Amino acid sequence: FASNQVATQRSRTRSKSTRGIRQTHPHQSKLDCLRALRREPYTQQPVYMAQQVQAKQRELQSKLEAMLASVEDERLRPMRKQGFLAMAKCCDLSDPTAYQQCLQKAQLPEQRASQVVQGELNDFQSRLQRAIATCQDDVKDGGYSDQNRAQNVFNTCVGKVFDAHAGMLGDVKKRIEKGLSR
């Protein structure tokens, strides 16, 4: 009697575990898998493309920071040192008006350098934003019905923009150095 109860319980457990699972053709799971594999590149591509664009953005940011560090080390820090040394000499002046004028004159080169660097960075950022806006306009004007295709076109365009602007950093540095030499 006890063994009959155990056998009945096992059959109930088996029937509960297979409830809701639809019986299919033996090759059905392989077909579903193949269909999923064919679809997967299309569904995963925008994510992959977005990751590539983010990597290019990080690369551009890194190159920009390296260029600014180079300008800081080669040009701004020596200029700052000269300004501090000039301000220290101002402390030897006894006339308060002459002291103030001396401090202002000593700080002037660094202020001008800061304006040059900031102006070039603002110009670079503005150009980058305009180029990305052009990519957005191109996608809008393309009339893409497939959202994934539109996203891929946009990501490809933005990736090219980041590459192009990374190539411009040498010219930006030259303009900054030219502005600092004046």
mmCIF file of C-alpha atoms in Angstrom:
data_model
loop_
_atom_site.group_PDB
_atom_site.id
_atom_site.type_symbol
_atom_site.label_atom_id
_atom_site.label_comp_id
_atom_site.label_asym_id
_atom_site.label_seq_id
_atom_site.Cartn_x
_atom_site.Cartn_y
_atom_site.Cartn_z
ATOM 1 C CA PHE A 1 0.000 0.000 0.000
ATOM 2 C CA ALA A 2 2.805 2.450 0.875
ATOM 3 C CA SER A 3 4.642 1.758 -2.371
ATOM 4 C CA ASN A 4 1.432 2.497 -4.331
ATOM 5 C CA GLN A 5 1.153 5.893 -2.606
ATOM 6 C CA VAL A 6 4.778 6.747 -3.483
ATOM 7 C CA ALA A 7 4.248 5.734 -7.107
ATOM 8 C CA THR A 8 1.035 7.794 -7.305
ATOM 9 C CA GLN A 9 2.814 10.785 -5.758
ATOM 10 C CA ARG A 10 5.664 10.516 -8.289
ATOM 11 C CA SER A 11 3.257 10.424 -11.206
ATOM 12 C CA ARG A 12 1.441 13.495 -9.833
ATOM 13 C CA THR A 13 4.761 15.335 -9.462
ATOM 14 C CA ARG A 14 5.724 14.424 -13.031
ATOM 15 C CA SER A 15 2.386 15.571 -14.381
ATOM 16 C CA LYS A 16 2.656 18.865 -12.448
ATOM 17 C CA SER A 17 6.166 19.507 -13.760
ATOM 18 C CA THR A 18 5.141 18.902 -17.380
ATOM 19 C CA ARG A 19 1.967 20.961 -17.166
ATOM 20 C CA GLY A 20 2.303 24.172 -19.132
ATOM 21 C CA ILE A 21 5.163 22.802 -21.230
ATOM 22 C CA ARG A 22 3.922 22.414 -24.739
ATOM 23 C CA GLN A 23 4.936 19.333 -26.585
ATOM 24 C CA THR A 24 6.569 20.244 -29.885
ATOM 25 C CA HIS A 25 8.233 18.608 -32.818
ATOM 26 C CA PRO A 26 11.639 17.135 -31.846
ATOM 27 C CA HIS A 27 13.423 19.666 -34.080
ATOM 28 C CA GLN A 28 11.264 22.605 -32.966
ATOM 29 C CA SER A 29 13.722 23.796 -30.319
ATOM 30 C CA LYS A 30 16.556 23.761 -32.864
ATOM 31 C CA LEU A 31 14.433 25.776 -35.286
ATOM 32 C CA ASP A 32 13.583 28.296 -32.575
ATOM 33 C CA CYS A 33 17.259 28.547 -31.693
ATOM 34 C CA LEU A 34 18.231 29.135 -35.332
ATOM 35 C CA ARG A 35 15.560 31.803 -35.669
ATOM 36 C CA ALA A 36 16.838 33.492 -32.527
ATOM 37 C CA LEU A 37 20.403 33.406 -33.807
ATOM 38 C CA ARG A 38 19.323 34.991 -37.077
ATOM 39 C CA ARG A 39 17.481 37.720 -35.185
ATOM 40 C CA GLU A 40 20.134 38.265 -32.527
ATOM 41 C CA PRO A 41 22.605 40.344 -34.583
ATOM 42 C CA TYR A 42 19.830 42.754 -35.534
ATOM 43 C CA THR A 43 18.588 43.192 -31.984
ATOM 44 C CA GLN A 44 22.060 43.359 -30.448
ATOM 45 C CA GLN A 45 23.671 45.543 -33.102
ATOM 46 C CA PRO A 46 22.380 48.921 -31.822
ATOM 47 C CA VAL A 47 23.677 48.085 -28.338
ATOM 48 C CA TYR A 48 27.048 47.076 -29.768
ATOM 49 C CA MET A 49 27.156 50.188 -31.943
ATOM 50 C CA ALA A 50 26.277 52.361 -28.957
ATOM 51 C CA GLN A 51 29.124 50.773 -27.002
ATOM 52 C CA GLN A 52 31.510 51.526 -29.870
ATOM 53 C CA VAL A 53 30.345 55.142 -29.947
ATOM 54 C CA GLN A 54 30.831 55.412 -26.184
ATOM 55 C CA ALA A 55 34.330 53.977 -26.565
ATOM 56 C CA LYS A 56 35.112 56.577 -29.255
ATOM 57 C CA GLN A 57 33.709 59.301 -27.015
ATOM 58 C CA ARG A 58 35.941 58.156 -24.139
ATOM 59 C CA GLU A 59 38.900 58.052 -26.528
ATOM 60 C CA LEU A 60 38.206 61.625 -27.673
ATOM 61 C CA GLN A 61 37.841 62.763 -24.061
ATOM 62 C CA SER A 62 41.117 61.076 -23.145
ATOM 63 C CA LYS A 63 42.964 62.694 -26.073
ATOM 64 C CA LEU A 64 41.502 66.089 -25.199
ATOM 65 C CA GLU A 65 42.599 65.740 -21.573
ATOM 66 C CA ALA A 66 46.095 64.660 -22.682
ATOM 67 C CA MET A 67 46.344 67.675 -24.989
ATOM 68 C CA LEU A 68 45.235 70.028 -22.206
ATOM 69 C CA ALA A 69 47.711 68.452 -19.781
ATOM 70 C CA SER A 70 50.448 68.992 -22.338
ATOM 71 C CA VAL A 71 49.503 72.670 -22.746
ATOM 72 C CA GLU A 72 49.365 73.000 -18.957
ATOM 73 C CA ASP A 73 52.813 71.477 -18.474
ATOM 74 C CA GLU A 74 54.558 73.157 -21.393
ATOM 75 C CA ARG A 75 52.999 76.611 -21.399
ATOM 76 C CA LEU A 76 50.590 77.476 -18.590
ATOM 77 C CA ARG A 77 52.547 76.305 -15.572
ATOM 78 C CA PRO A 78 55.716 78.241 -16.532
ATOM 79 C CA MET A 79 53.524 81.286 -17.220
ATOM 80 C CA ARG A 80 51.851 80.862 -13.834
ATOM 81 C CA LYS A 81 55.249 80.599 -12.151
ATOM 82 C CA GLN A 82 56.364 83.871 -13.744
ATOM 83 C CA GLY A 83 53.145 85.501 -12.568
ATOM 84 C CA PHE A 84 53.662 84.338 -8.975
ATOM 85 C CA LEU A 85 57.267 85.527 -8.999
ATOM 86 C CA ALA A 86 56.141 88.909 -10.325
ATOM 87 C CA MET A 87 53.437 89.125 -7.620
ATOM 88 C CA ALA A 88 56.041 88.326 -4.978
ATOM 89 C CA LYS A 89 58.122 91.277 -6.192
ATOM 90 C CA CYS A 90 55.016 93.480 -5.884
ATOM 91 C CA CYS A 91 55.137 92.891 -2.126
ATOM 92 C CA ASP A 92 58.309 95.004 -1.987
ATOM 93 C CA LEU A 93 56.374 98.091 -3.087
ATOM 94 C CA SER A 94 55.325 100.436 -0.303
ATOM 95 C CA ASP A 95 52.740 102.483 -2.221
ATOM 96 C CA PRO A 96 49.305 100.737 -2.050
ATOM 97 C CA THR A 97 48.286 101.991 -5.495
ATOM 98 C CA ALA A 98 51.525 100.821 -7.094
ATOM 99 C CA TYR A 99 51.139 97.493 -5.262
ATOM 100 C CA GLN A 100 47.614 96.950 -6.703
ATOM 101 C CA GLN A 101 48.710 97.940 -10.192
ATOM 102 C CA CYS A 102 51.697 95.605 -9.963
ATOM 103 C CA LEU A 103 49.458 92.669 -8.901
ATOM 104 C CA GLN A 104 47.021 93.323 -11.727
ATOM 105 C CA LYS A 105 49.841 93.507 -14.250
ATOM 106 C CA ALA A 106 51.365 90.262 -12.913
ATOM 107 C CA GLN A 107 48.044 88.403 -13.195
ATOM 108 C CA LEU A 108 47.237 89.673 -16.685
ATOM 109 C CA PRO A 109 49.183 87.039 -18.714
ATOM 110 C CA GLU A 110 47.534 84.141 -16.881
ATOM 111 C CA GLN A 111 44.075 85.670 -17.274
ATOM 112 C CA ARG A 112 44.654 86.159 -20.985
ATOM 113 C CA ALA A 113 45.956 82.581 -21.322
ATOM 114 C CA SER A 114 42.879 81.278 -19.553
ATOM 115 C CA GLN A 115 40.659 83.171 -22.001
ATOM 116 C CA VAL A 116 42.566 81.767 -24.984
ATOM 117 C CA VAL A 117 42.280 78.169 -23.751
ATOM 118 C CA GLN A 118 38.627 78.550 -22.768
ATOM 119 C CA GLY A 119 37.763 80.177 -26.100
ATOM 120 C CA GLU A 120 39.354 77.337 -28.077
ATOM 121 C CA LEU A 121 37.642 74.711 -25.914
ATOM 122 C CA ASN A 122 34.272 76.417 -26.346
ATOM 123 C CA ASP A 123 34.805 76.570 -30.106
ATOM 124 C CA PHE A 124 35.785 72.880 -30.202
ATOM 125 C CA GLN A 125 32.748 71.868 -28.154
ATOM 126 C CA SER A 126 30.437 73.965 -30.321
ATOM 127 C CA ARG A 127 31.797 72.381 -33.502
ATOM 128 C CA LEU A 128 31.375 68.913 -31.993
ATOM 129 C CA GLN A 129 27.777 69.651 -30.980
ATOM 130 C CA ARG A 130 26.953 71.008 -34.444
ATOM 131 C CA ALA A 131 28.392 67.907 -36.101
ATOM 132 C CA ILE A 132 26.334 65.617 -33.841
ATOM 133 C CA ALA A 133 23.234 67.712 -34.572
ATOM 134 C CA THR A 134 23.940 67.205 -38.287
ATOM 135 C CA CYS A 135 23.963 63.439 -37.673
ATOM 136 C CA GLN A 136 20.577 63.747 -35.971
ATOM 137 C CA ASP A 137 19.240 65.771 -38.896
ATOM 138 C CA ASP A 138 20.554 63.218 -41.395
ATOM 139 C CA VAL A 139 18.706 60.438 -39.573
ATOM 140 C CA LYS A 140 15.505 62.489 -39.405
ATOM 141 C CA ASP A 141 15.753 63.377 -43.091
ATOM 142 C CA GLY A 142 16.520 59.737 -43.993
ATOM 143 C CA GLY A 143 12.996 58.668 -43.113
ATOM 144 C CA TYR A 144 14.056 55.316 -41.680
ATOM 145 C CA SER A 145 11.094 53.111 -40.790
ATOM 146 C CA ASP A 146 13.298 50.642 -38.913
ATOM 147 C CA GLN A 147 14.378 52.121 -35.563
ATOM 148 C CA ASN A 148 17.440 49.854 -35.393
ATOM 149 C CA ARG A 149 18.591 51.001 -38.830
ATOM 150 C CA ALA A 150 18.114 54.644 -37.870
ATOM 151 C CA GLN A 151 20.078 54.113 -34.644
ATOM 152 C CA ASN A 152 22.888 52.377 -36.554
ATOM 153 C CA VAL A 153 23.102 55.223 -39.070
ATOM 154 C CA PHE A 154 23.224 57.745 -36.227
ATOM 155 C CA ASN A 155 25.850 55.773 -34.286
ATOM 156 C CA THR A 156 28.021 55.371 -37.376
ATOM 157 C CA CYS A 157 27.804 59.088 -38.108
ATOM 158 C CA VAL A 158 28.611 60.079 -34.507
ATOM 159 C CA GLY A 159 31.529 57.628 -34.450
ATOM 160 C CA LYS A 160 32.961 59.346 -37.537
ATOM 161 C CA VAL A 161 32.410 62.744 -35.909
ATOM 162 C CA PHE A 162 34.365 61.671 -32.819
ATOM 163 C CA ASP A 163 37.186 60.313 -34.986
ATOM 164 C CA ALA A 164 37.324 63.517 -37.044
ATOM 165 C CA HIS A 165 37.340 65.738 -33.963
ATOM 166 C CA ALA A 166 40.048 63.642 -32.324
ATOM 167 C CA GLY A 167 42.126 64.406 -35.422
ATOM 168 C CA MET A 168 41.488 68.139 -34.955
ATOM 169 C CA LEU A 169 43.069 68.280 -31.505
ATOM 170 C CA GLY A 170 46.531 68.931 -32.961
ATOM 171 C CA ASP A 171 45.210 72.045 -34.690
ATOM 172 C CA VAL A 172 43.403 73.139 -31.523
ATOM 173 C CA LYS A 173 46.669 72.841 -29.592
ATOM 174 C CA LYS A 174 48.511 74.886 -32.247
ATOM 175 C CA ARG A 175 45.885 77.643 -32.066
ATOM 176 C CA ILE A 176 46.126 77.675 -28.254
ATOM 177 C CA GLU A 177 49.912 77.921 -28.382
ATOM 178 C CA LYS A 178 49.708 80.663 -31.026
ATOM 179 C CA GLY A 179 47.241 82.575 -28.836
ATOM 180 C CA LEU A 180 49.521 82.178 -25.818
ATOM 181 C CA SER A 181 52.520 83.503 -27.776
ATOM 182 C CA ARG A 182 50.886 86.853 -28.490
#
